Amino acid sequence: MNNLSRRRQAAAIAVLAGAILVIFLTVILAVVINSEKEEQTEEAGGESMQTEDVTLASDSAGEPSETTPQPGSEDDSEPEEGSNFAQESGDKLSEEASGSAGGSSEEPETAKESGEESGPASGSETESVPEPALSQAELLLTEMSTKEKVCQLFMVFPSQVTRVSHVTKAGDLTRQGLADYPVGGFIYDKTNMVSREQVTEMLTTVQTYSKIPLILTCDEEGGRVNRLMSTVGTTYIDSMMSYRDQGPEKAAENAETIAGDLVNCGFNADLAPVADVWSNPENKVIGDRAYSDDFAQAATLVAAAVEGFHAGGVACTLKHFPGHGDTAADSHTGAAYVTKTLDELRSGELLSFQAGIDAGADMVMIGHLTVTDIENVPALFSYRIVTQLLREEMGFDGVIITDSLQMKAVTDSYGSGQAAVLAVQAGVDILLCPANLEEAVGALLDAVETGVISEERLNESVLRILKLKEEMGIL
């Protein structure tokens, strides 16, 4: 082969080798470029997925009330019926609420983290359990001044705020009196009664003058202790003792009749039934006012009477705790003593009170009785009687009211202010007719201001009174 042929052959080989090299480099370059494009595509897809997950997590946080099961449901793991999120997600609610978008097993944790950074956490983490709504009584208590609270503890004759005796009409003096002393209620006697129409108009009008509706009551027992029967001609009911052998049905019927007449005249409560037992024949202050002279029978009849008063539409009051039927003296005219032991009272006098409490009595009146076996002070000043015995041992959670604070068993030894403070300290809620209203209110205001009576203790009694009014439907 000559030199020319050799040179041509070498050139051809060089060209071929160069072409092969170019092809090789082209292929390599194409592979690299394609690989980079795939990586970019994957990264873009991952970012898109995370963005969707973040959006989903944010959406779920925006509707906590629909996606978070409420405490107290039958099954807190079940989504609430009607939830938009639950309808869209079906059975995958728990997965999607945490941010799962594509079913990937690796994505939910990333989505959860992104959701926490991009917006509020889920409702189950940030929303506290809502406070229960306040009752009318509780709400009203929060809006009352200290003086309004203190005055709510008093039930008085209308003359005590008007300073006019024999009040038979509610007018400007009554309106101004209630503005000065916004008491919790009024008690009326025969001097206030002229006719049914007059009584009804008086009571209807007086309610319009009070910011907080009033308990309007009187002593309407039947027999010799009545306020309406012998003045305005409501249905006459004889003394309770006269019906003792006619059973609980008659006791309930009598109470319902009395209650109905009270309601028709504008009253909403009665200071009855008498739960005392006429166990001492020499006792004249109770006598035939009692339902029986037998403890067990009295308990049955008093419980029936409570049900009758409620059926007739009024709140009722058991009186005179812890039992005035075996005393020799009348607390209207001086000190009265109960000489039985506490155990004897539990097996006798207290049975009818317990029966009335169990039947749902609204109030219990504390008598001005000194139980020598417990404490040598009138019962209304005894924490052991009012709170430990009546409230705690016997389970009474209603309103505790004193007998009239104008009775000599109190006024002979205690001033109006002192009596008011001592009674509230013992656990009493309502103070009935202090001899001097201004003095009694002032003493309680001072006691609260100086810490002798705590604001908490005051609120306890006021709330019981307001709750009674709420239950009566007058609040």
PDB file of N, CA, C and O in Angstrom, residues 79-140:
ATOM      1  N   PRO A  79     -67.089  11.516  64.588  1.00  0.00           N
ATOM      2  CA  PRO A  79     -67.267  12.908  64.166  1.00  0.00           C
ATOM      3  C   PRO A  79     -68.721  13.310  64.337  1.00  0.00           C
ATOM      4  O   PRO A  79     -69.617  12.478  64.271  1.00  0.00           O
ATOM      5  N   GLU A  80     -68.945  14.620  64.559  1.00  0.00           N
ATOM      6  CA  GLU A  80     -70.310  15.104  64.679  1.00  0.00           C
ATOM      7  C   GLU A  80     -71.049  14.945  63.371  1.00  0.00           C
ATOM      8  O   GLU A  80     -70.522  15.192  62.302  1.00  0.00           O
ATOM      9  N   GLU A  81     -72.318  14.550  63.476  1.00  0.00           N
ATOM     10  CA  GLU A  81     -73.131  14.419  62.284  1.00  0.00           C
ATOM     11  C   GLU A  81     -73.360  15.792  61.676  1.00  0.00           C
ATOM     12  O   GLU A  81     -73.619  16.760  62.362  1.00  0.00           O
ATOM     13  N   GLY A  82     -73.220  15.888  60.329  1.00  0.00           N
ATOM     14  CA  GLY A  82     -73.449  17.154  59.665  1.00  0.00           C
ATOM     15  C   GLY A  82     -72.185  17.953  59.445  1.00  0.00           C
ATOM     16  O   GLY A  82     -72.215  19.026  58.882  1.00  0.00           O
ATOM     17  N   SER A  83     -71.013  17.468  59.914  1.00  0.00           N
ATOM     18  CA  SER A  83     -69.772  18.194  59.718  1.00  0.00           C
ATOM     19  C   SER A  83     -69.395  18.209  58.252  1.00  0.00           C
ATOM     20  O   SER A  83     -69.311  17.171  57.611  1.00  0.00           O
ATOM     21  N   ASN A  84     -69.121  19.413  57.685  1.00  0.00           N
ATOM     22  CA  ASN A  84     -68.730  19.504  56.278  1.00  0.00           C
ATOM     23  C   ASN A  84     -67.454  18.736  56.020  1.00  0.00           C
ATOM     24  O   ASN A  84     -67.292  18.061  55.014  1.00  0.00           O
ATOM     25  N   PHE A  85     -66.500  18.867  56.917  1.00  0.00           N
ATOM     26  CA  PHE A  85     -65.232  18.194  56.727  1.00  0.00           C
ATOM     27  C   PHE A  85     -65.406  16.687  56.736  1.00  0.00           C
ATOM     28  O   PHE A  85     -64.817  15.963  55.943  1.00  0.00           O
ATOM     29  N   ALA A  86     -66.251  16.196  57.652  1.00  0.00           N
ATOM     30  CA  ALA A  86     -66.487  14.760  57.717  1.00  0.00           C
ATOM     31  C   ALA A  86     -67.177  14.274  56.461  1.00  0.00           C
ATOM     32  O   ALA A  86     -66.890  13.186  55.961  1.00  0.00           O
ATOM     33  N   GLN A  87     -68.111  15.053  55.902  1.00  0.00           N
ATOM     34  CA  GLN A  87     -68.806  14.633  54.689  1.00  0.00           C
ATOM     35  C   GLN A  87     -67.840  14.528  53.525  1.00  0.00           C
ATOM     36  O   GLN A  87     -67.938  13.628  52.702  1.00  0.00           O
ATOM     37  N   GLU A  88     -66.886  15.440  53.401  1.00  0.00           N
ATOM     38  CA  GLU A  88     -65.943  15.410  52.294  1.00  0.00           C
ATOM     39  C   GLU A  88     -64.944  14.275  52.456  1.00  0.00           C
ATOM     40  O   GLU A  88     -64.497  13.674  51.494  1.00  0.00           O
ATOM     41  N   SER A  89     -64.566  13.955  53.685  1.00  0.00           N
ATOM     42  CA  SER A  89     -63.470  13.036  53.903  1.00  0.00           C
ATOM     43  C   SER A  89     -63.895  11.614  54.160  1.00  0.00           C
ATOM     44  O   SER A  89     -63.072  10.710  54.067  1.00  0.00           O
ATOM     45  N   GLY A  90     -65.114  11.392  54.543  1.00  0.00           N
ATOM     46  CA  GLY A  90     -65.576  10.040  54.804  1.00  0.00           C
ATOM     47  C   GLY A  90     -64.812   9.392  55.924  1.00  0.00           C
ATOM     48  O   GLY A  90     -64.566   9.984  56.955  1.00  0.00           O
ATOM     49  N   ASP A  91     -64.390   8.146  55.691  1.00  0.00           N
ATOM     50  CA  ASP A  91     -63.723   7.383  56.735  1.00  0.00           C
ATOM     51  C   ASP A  91     -62.304   7.825  56.971  1.00  0.00           C
ATOM     52  O   ASP A  91     -61.659   7.354  57.904  1.00  0.00           O
ATOM     53  N   LYS A  92     -61.743   8.710  56.127  1.00  0.00           N
ATOM     54  CA  LYS A  92     -60.357   9.121  56.273  1.00  0.00           C
ATOM     55  C   LYS A  92     -60.238  10.423  57.056  1.00  0.00           C
ATOM     56  O   LYS A  92     -59.263  11.166  56.905  1.00  0.00           O
ATOM     57  N   LEU A  93     -61.259  10.759  57.906  1.00  0.00           N
ATOM     58  CA  LEU A  93     -61.265  12.009  58.620  1.00  0.00           C
ATOM     59  C   LEU A  93     -59.998  12.188  59.444  1.00  0.00           C
ATOM     60  O   LEU A  93     -59.353  13.233  59.394  1.00  0.00           O
ATOM     61  N   SER A  94     -59.597  11.182  60.195  1.00  0.00           N
ATOM     62  CA  SER A  94     -58.458  11.350  61.072  1.00  0.00           C
ATOM     63  C   SER A  94     -57.170  11.555  60.293  1.00  0.00           C
ATOM     64  O   SER A  94     -56.276  12.271  60.722  1.00  0.00           O
ATOM     65  N   GLU A  95     -57.040  10.894  59.091  1.00  0.00           N
ATOM     66  CA  GLU A  95     -55.837  11.068  58.291  1.00  0.00           C
ATOM     67  C   GLU A  95     -55.792  12.463  57.697  1.00  0.00           C
ATOM     68  O   GLU A  95     -54.774  13.142  57.745  1.00  0.00           O
ATOM     69  N   GLU A  96     -56.896  12.939  57.114  1.00  0.00           N
ATOM     70  CA  GLU A  96     -56.890  14.218  56.439  1.00  0.00           C
ATOM     71  C   GLU A  96     -56.797  15.363  57.411  1.00  0.00           C
ATOM     72  O   GLU A  96     -56.244  16.407  57.099  1.00  0.00           O
ATOM     73  N   ALA A  97     -57.328  15.204  58.631  1.00  0.00           N
ATOM     74  CA  ALA A  97     -57.210  16.268  59.617  1.00  0.00           C
ATOM     75  C   ALA A  97     -55.766  16.499  59.996  1.00  0.00           C
ATOM     76  O   ALA A  97     -55.391  17.586  60.421  1.00  0.00           O
ATOM     77  N   SER A  98     -54.901  15.449  59.855  1.00  0.00           N
ATOM     78  CA  SER A  98     -53.494  15.614  60.171  1.00  0.00           C
ATOM     79  C   SER A  98     -52.666  15.996  58.965  1.00  0.00           C
ATOM     80  O   SER A  98     -51.461  16.138  59.026  1.00  0.00           O
ATOM     81  N   GLY A  99     -53.286  16.137  57.770  1.00  0.00           N
ATOM     82  CA  GLY A  99     -52.588  16.688  56.632  1.00  0.00           C
ATOM     83  C   GLY A  99     -52.256  15.711  55.544  1.00  0.00           C
ATOM     84  O   GLY A  99     -51.455  16.033  54.651  1.00  0.00           O
ATOM     85  N   SER A 100     -52.773  14.479  55.513  1.00  0.00           N
ATOM     86  CA  SER A 100     -52.453  13.520  54.467  1.00  0.00           C
ATOM     87  C   SER A 100     -53.175  13.886  53.186  1.00  0.00           C
ATOM     88  O   SER A 100     -54.368  14.041  53.164  1.00  0.00           O
ATOM     89  N   ALA A 101     -52.400  14.033  52.032  1.00  0.00           N
ATOM     90  CA  ALA A 101     -53.016  14.454  50.787  1.00  0.00           C
ATOM     91  C   ALA A 101     -52.972  13.394  49.724  1.00  0.00           C
ATOM     92  O   ALA A 101     -53.836  13.320  48.888  1.00  0.00           O
ATOM     93  N   GLY A 102     -51.931  12.586  49.654  1.00  0.00           N
ATOM     94  CA  GLY A 102     -51.818  11.651  48.553  1.00  0.00           C
ATOM     95  C   GLY A 102     -51.731  10.226  48.966  1.00  0.00           C
ATOM     96  O   GLY A 102     -51.406   9.361  48.155  1.00  0.00           O
ATOM     97  N   GLY A 103     -51.940   9.956  50.209  1.00  0.00           N
ATOM     98  CA  GLY A 103     -51.862   8.584  50.687  1.00  0.00           C
ATOM     99  C   GLY A 103     -50.442   8.162  50.964  1.00  0.00           C
ATOM    100  O   GLY A 103     -50.184   7.021  51.297  1.00  0.00           O
ATOM    101  N   SER A 104     -49.448   9.044  50.800  1.00  0.00           N
ATOM    102  CA  SER A 104     -48.057   8.684  51.032  1.00  0.00           C
ATOM    103  C   SER A 104     -47.831   8.413  52.499  1.00  0.00           C
ATOM    104  O   SER A 104     -48.308   9.130  53.362  1.00  0.00           O
ATOM    105  N   SER A 105     -47.049   7.396  52.775  1.00  0.00           N
ATOM    106  CA  SER A 105     -46.779   7.053  54.163  1.00  0.00           C
ATOM    107  C   SER A 105     -45.739   7.953  54.777  1.00  0.00           C
ATOM    108  O   SER A 105     -45.537   7.948  55.977  1.00  0.00           O
ATOM    109  N   GLU A 106     -45.048   8.771  53.953  1.00  0.00           N
ATOM    110  CA  GLU A 106     -44.002   9.624  54.478  1.00  0.00           C
ATOM    111  C   GLU A 106     -44.462  11.077  54.633  1.00  0.00           C
ATOM    112  O   GLU A 106     -43.835  11.856  55.299  1.00  0.00           O
ATOM    113  N   GLU A 107     -45.544  11.463  53.971  1.00  0.00           N
ATOM    114  CA  GLU A 107     -45.943  12.856  53.922  1.00  0.00           C
ATOM    115  C   GLU A 107     -46.661  13.404  55.155  1.00  0.00           C
ATOM    116  O   GLU A 107     -46.485  14.551  55.496  1.00  0.00           O
ATOM    117  N   PRO A 108     -47.496  12.621  55.880  1.00  0.00           N
ATOM    118  CA  PRO A 108     -48.304  13.221  56.938  1.00  0.00           C
ATOM    119  C   PRO A 108     -47.506  13.985  57.979  1.00  0.00           C
ATOM    120  O   PRO A 108     -47.906  15.033  58.438  1.00  0.00           O
ATOM    121  N   GLU A 109     -46.315  13.475  58.387  1.00  0.00           N
ATOM    122  CA  GLU A 109     -45.552  14.159  59.409  1.00  0.00           C
ATOM    123  C   GLU A 109     -45.097  15.529  58.928  1.00  0.00           C
ATOM    124  O   GLU A 109     -45.161  16.520  59.623  1.00  0.00           O
ATOM    125  N   THR A 110     -44.639  15.578  57.642  1.00  0.00           N
ATOM    126  CA  THR A 110     -44.230  16.857  57.068  1.00  0.00           C
ATOM    127  C   THR A 110     -45.405  17.813  57.008  1.00  0.00           C
ATOM    128  O   THR A 110     -45.294  18.986  57.341  1.00  0.00           O
ATOM    129  N   ALA A 111     -46.540  17.308  56.595  1.00  0.00           N
ATOM    130  CA  ALA A 111     -47.729  18.149  56.495  1.00  0.00           C
ATOM    131  C   ALA A 111     -48.148  18.663  57.857  1.00  0.00           C
ATOM    132  O   ALA A 111     -48.565  19.803  58.008  1.00  0.00           O
ATOM    133  N   LYS A 112     -48.036  17.813  58.889  1.00  0.00           N
ATOM    134  CA  LYS A 112     -48.412  18.234  60.236  1.00  0.00           C
ATOM    135  C   LYS A 112     -47.534  19.377  60.706  1.00  0.00           C
ATOM    136  O   LYS A 112     -47.985  20.371  61.249  1.00  0.00           O
ATOM    137  N   GLU A 113     -46.201  19.236  60.442  1.00  0.00           N
ATOM    138  CA  GLU A 113     -45.288  20.294  60.826  1.00  0.00           C
ATOM    139  C   GLU A 113     -45.586  21.584  60.072  1.00  0.00           C
ATOM    140  O   GLU A 113     -45.588  22.672  60.629  1.00  0.00           O
ATOM    141  N   SER A 114     -45.856  21.455  58.762  1.00  0.00           N
ATOM    142  CA  SER A 114     -46.157  22.636  57.958  1.00  0.00           C
ATOM    143  C   SER A 114     -47.421  23.307  58.445  1.00  0.00           C
ATOM    144  O   SER A 114     -47.511  24.531  58.500  1.00  0.00           O
ATOM    145  N   GLY A 115     -48.427  22.494  58.825  1.00  0.00           N
ATOM    146  CA  GLY A 115     -49.676  23.055  59.316  1.00  0.00           C
ATOM    147  C   GLY A 115     -49.468  23.839  60.590  1.00  0.00           C
ATOM    148  O   GLY A 115     -50.054  24.887  60.810  1.00  0.00           O
ATOM    149  N   GLU A 116     -48.574  23.340  61.489  1.00  0.00           N
ATOM    150  CA  GLU A 116     -48.331  24.048  62.729  1.00  0.00           C
ATOM    151  C   GLU A 116     -47.653  25.375  62.481  1.00  0.00           C
ATOM    152  O   GLU A 116     -47.873  26.354  63.179  1.00  0.00           O
ATOM    153  N   GLU A 117     -46.787  25.443  61.437  1.00  0.00           N
ATOM    154  CA  GLU A 117     -46.061  26.669  61.164  1.00  0.00           C
ATOM    155  C   GLU A 117     -46.905  27.685  60.393  1.00  0.00           C
ATOM    156  O   GLU A 117     -46.746  28.882  60.553  1.00  0.00           O
ATOM    157  N   SER A 118     -47.809  27.212  59.551  1.00  0.00           N
ATOM    158  CA  SER A 118     -48.515  28.115  58.657  1.00  0.00           C
ATOM    159  C   SER A 118     -49.776  28.711  59.264  1.00  0.00           C
ATOM    160  O   SER A 118     -50.289  29.693  58.789  1.00  0.00           O
ATOM    161  N   GLY A 119     -50.307  28.166  60.339  1.00  0.00           N
ATOM    162  CA  GLY A 119     -51.560  28.687  60.877  1.00  0.00           C
ATOM    163  C   GLY A 119     -51.824  28.141  62.254  1.00  0.00           C
ATOM    164  O   GLY A 119     -50.979  27.486  62.849  1.00  0.00           O
ATOM    165  N   PRO A 120     -52.992  28.423  62.806  1.00  0.00           N
ATOM    166  CA  PRO A 120     -53.332  27.950  64.150  1.00  0.00           C
ATOM    167  C   PRO A 120     -53.408  26.443  64.196  1.00  0.00           C
ATOM    168  O   PRO A 120     -53.698  25.794  63.206  1.00  0.00           O
ATOM    169  N   ALA A 121     -53.135  25.886  65.365  1.00  0.00           N
ATOM    170  CA  ALA A 121     -53.218  24.445  65.527  1.00  0.00           C
ATOM    171  C   ALA A 121     -54.677  24.031  65.470  1.00  0.00           C
ATOM    172  O   ALA A 121     -55.588  24.840  65.466  1.00  0.00           O
ATOM    173  N   SER A 122     -54.913  22.720  65.447  1.00  0.00           N
ATOM    174  CA  SER A 122     -56.275  22.217  65.335  1.00  0.00           C
ATOM    175  C   SER A 122     -57.095  22.642  66.539  1.00  0.00           C
ATOM    176  O   SER A 122     -56.567  22.908  67.605  1.00  0.00           O
ATOM    177  N   GLY A 123     -58.421  22.688  66.353  1.00  0.00           N
ATOM    178  CA  GLY A 123     -59.317  23.166  67.403  1.00  0.00           C
ATOM    179  C   GLY A 123     -59.202  22.371  68.673  1.00  0.00           C
ATOM    180  O   GLY A 123     -59.376  22.895  69.757  1.00  0.00           O
ATOM    181  N   SER A 124     -58.907  21.057  68.565  1.00  0.00           N
ATOM    182  CA  SER A 124     -58.840  20.220  69.750  1.00  0.00           C
ATOM    183  C   SER A 124     -57.678  20.608  70.632  1.00  0.00           C
ATOM    184  O   SER A 124     -57.665  20.301  71.806  1.00  0.00           O
ATOM    185  N   GLU A 125     -56.634  21.303  70.046  1.00  0.00           N
ATOM    186  CA  GLU A 125     -55.477  21.671  70.833  1.00  0.00           C
ATOM    187  C   GLU A 125     -55.623  23.056  71.446  1.00  0.00           C
ATOM    188  O   GLU A 125     -55.095  23.332  72.504  1.00  0.00           O
ATOM    189  N   THR A 126     -56.344  23.973  70.780  1.00  0.00           N
ATOM    190  CA  THR A 126     -56.380  25.356  71.224  1.00  0.00           C
ATOM    191  C   THR A 126     -57.674  25.747  71.920  1.00  0.00           C
ATOM    192  O   THR A 126     -57.683  26.673  72.714  1.00  0.00           O
ATOM    193  N   GLU A 127     -58.788  25.088  71.638  1.00  0.00           N
ATOM    194  CA  GLU A 127     -60.062  25.486  72.213  1.00  0.00           C
ATOM    195  C   GLU A 127     -60.268  24.847  73.575  1.00  0.00           C
ATOM    196  O   GLU A 127     -60.193  23.638  73.715  1.00  0.00           O
ATOM    197  N   SER A 128     -60.517  25.670  74.600  1.00  0.00           N
ATOM    198  CA  SER A 128     -60.825  25.125  75.914  1.00  0.00           C
ATOM    199  C   SER A 128     -62.305  24.765  75.976  1.00  0.00           C
ATOM    200  O   SER A 128     -63.113  25.245  75.186  1.00  0.00           O
ATOM    201  N   VAL A 129     -62.630  23.897  76.925  1.00  0.00           N
ATOM    202  CA  VAL A 129     -64.030  23.503  77.098  1.00  0.00           C
ATOM    203  C   VAL A 129     -64.817  24.721  77.564  1.00  0.00           C
ATOM    204  O   VAL A 129     -64.422  25.410  78.509  1.00  0.00           O
ATOM    205  N   PRO A 130     -65.930  25.087  76.909  1.00  0.00           N
ATOM    206  CA  PRO A 130     -66.669  26.290  77.280  1.00  0.00           C
ATOM    207  C   PRO A 130     -67.230  26.200  78.694  1.00  0.00           C
ATOM    208  O   PRO A 130     -67.621  25.131  79.151  1.00  0.00           O
ATOM    209  N   GLU A 131     -67.219  27.336  79.383  1.00  0.00           N
ATOM    210  CA  GLU A 131     -67.797  27.388  80.720  1.00  0.00           C
ATOM    211  C   GLU A 131     -69.310  27.200  80.634  1.00  0.00           C
ATOM    212  O   GLU A 131     -69.945  27.684  79.699  1.00  0.00           O
ATOM    213  N   PRO A 132     -69.916  26.478  81.598  1.00  0.00           N
ATOM    214  CA  PRO A 132     -71.375  26.330  81.572  1.00  0.00           C
ATOM    215  C   PRO A 132     -72.046  27.686  81.722  1.00  0.00           C
ATOM    216  O   PRO A 132     -71.550  28.566  82.430  1.00  0.00           O
ATOM    217  N   ALA A 133     -73.160  27.854  81.034  1.00  0.00           N
ATOM    218  CA  ALA A 133     -73.873  29.130  81.067  1.00  0.00           C
ATOM    219  C   ALA A 133     -74.384  29.410  82.477  1.00  0.00           C
ATOM    220  O   ALA A 133     -74.826  28.506  83.188  1.00  0.00           O
ATOM    221  N   LEU A 134     -74.314  30.670  82.897  1.00  0.00           N
ATOM    222  CA  LEU A 134     -74.805  31.053  84.209  1.00  0.00           C
ATOM    223  C   LEU A 134     -76.328  31.024  84.226  1.00  0.00           C
ATOM    224  O   LEU A 134     -76.981  31.361  83.244  1.00  0.00           O
ATOM    225  N   SER A 135     -76.901  30.624  85.350  1.00  0.00           N
ATOM    226  CA  SER A 135     -78.344  30.682  85.520  1.00  0.00           C
ATOM    227  C   SER A 135     -78.757  32.134  85.696  1.00  0.00           C
ATOM    228  O   SER A 135     -77.916  33.025  85.891  1.00  0.00           O
ATOM    229  N   GLN A 136     -80.057  32.397  85.626  1.00  0.00           N
ATOM    230  CA  GLN A 136     -80.547  33.757  85.857  1.00  0.00           C
ATOM    231  C   GLN A 136     -80.103  34.274  87.222  1.00  0.00           C
ATOM    232  O   GLN A 136     -79.682  35.425  87.362  1.00  0.00           O
ATOM    233  N   ALA A 137     -80.195  33.407  88.231  1.00  0.00           N
ATOM    234  CA  ALA A 137     -79.819  33.811  89.584  1.00  0.00           C
ATOM    235  C   ALA A 137     -78.341  34.143  89.667  1.00  0.00           C
ATOM    236  O   ALA A 137     -77.939  35.153  90.258  1.00  0.00           O
ATOM    237  N   GLU A 138     -77.504  33.300  89.096  1.00  0.00           N
ATOM    238  CA  GLU A 138     -76.058  33.524  89.141  1.00  0.00           C
ATOM    239  C   GLU A 138     -75.667  34.781  88.386  1.00  0.00           C
ATOM    240  O   GLU A 138     -74.801  35.546  88.830  1.00  0.00           O
ATOM    241  N   LEU A 139     -76.291  35.005  87.238  1.00  0.00           N
ATOM    242  CA  LEU A 139     -75.991  36.194  86.451  1.00  0.00           C
ATOM    243  C   LEU A 139     -76.406  37.456  87.203  1.00  0.00           C
ATOM    244  O   LEU A 139     -75.656  38.446  87.247  1.00  0.00           O
ATOM    245  N   LEU A 140     -77.579  37.422  87.815  1.00  0.00           N
ATOM    246  CA  LEU A 140     -78.059  38.578  88.556  1.00  0.00           C
ATOM    247  C   LEU A 140     -77.148  38.888  89.740  1.00  0.00           C
ATOM    248  O   LEU A 140     -76.867  40.060  90.042  1.00  0.00           O
TER     249      LEU A 140
END
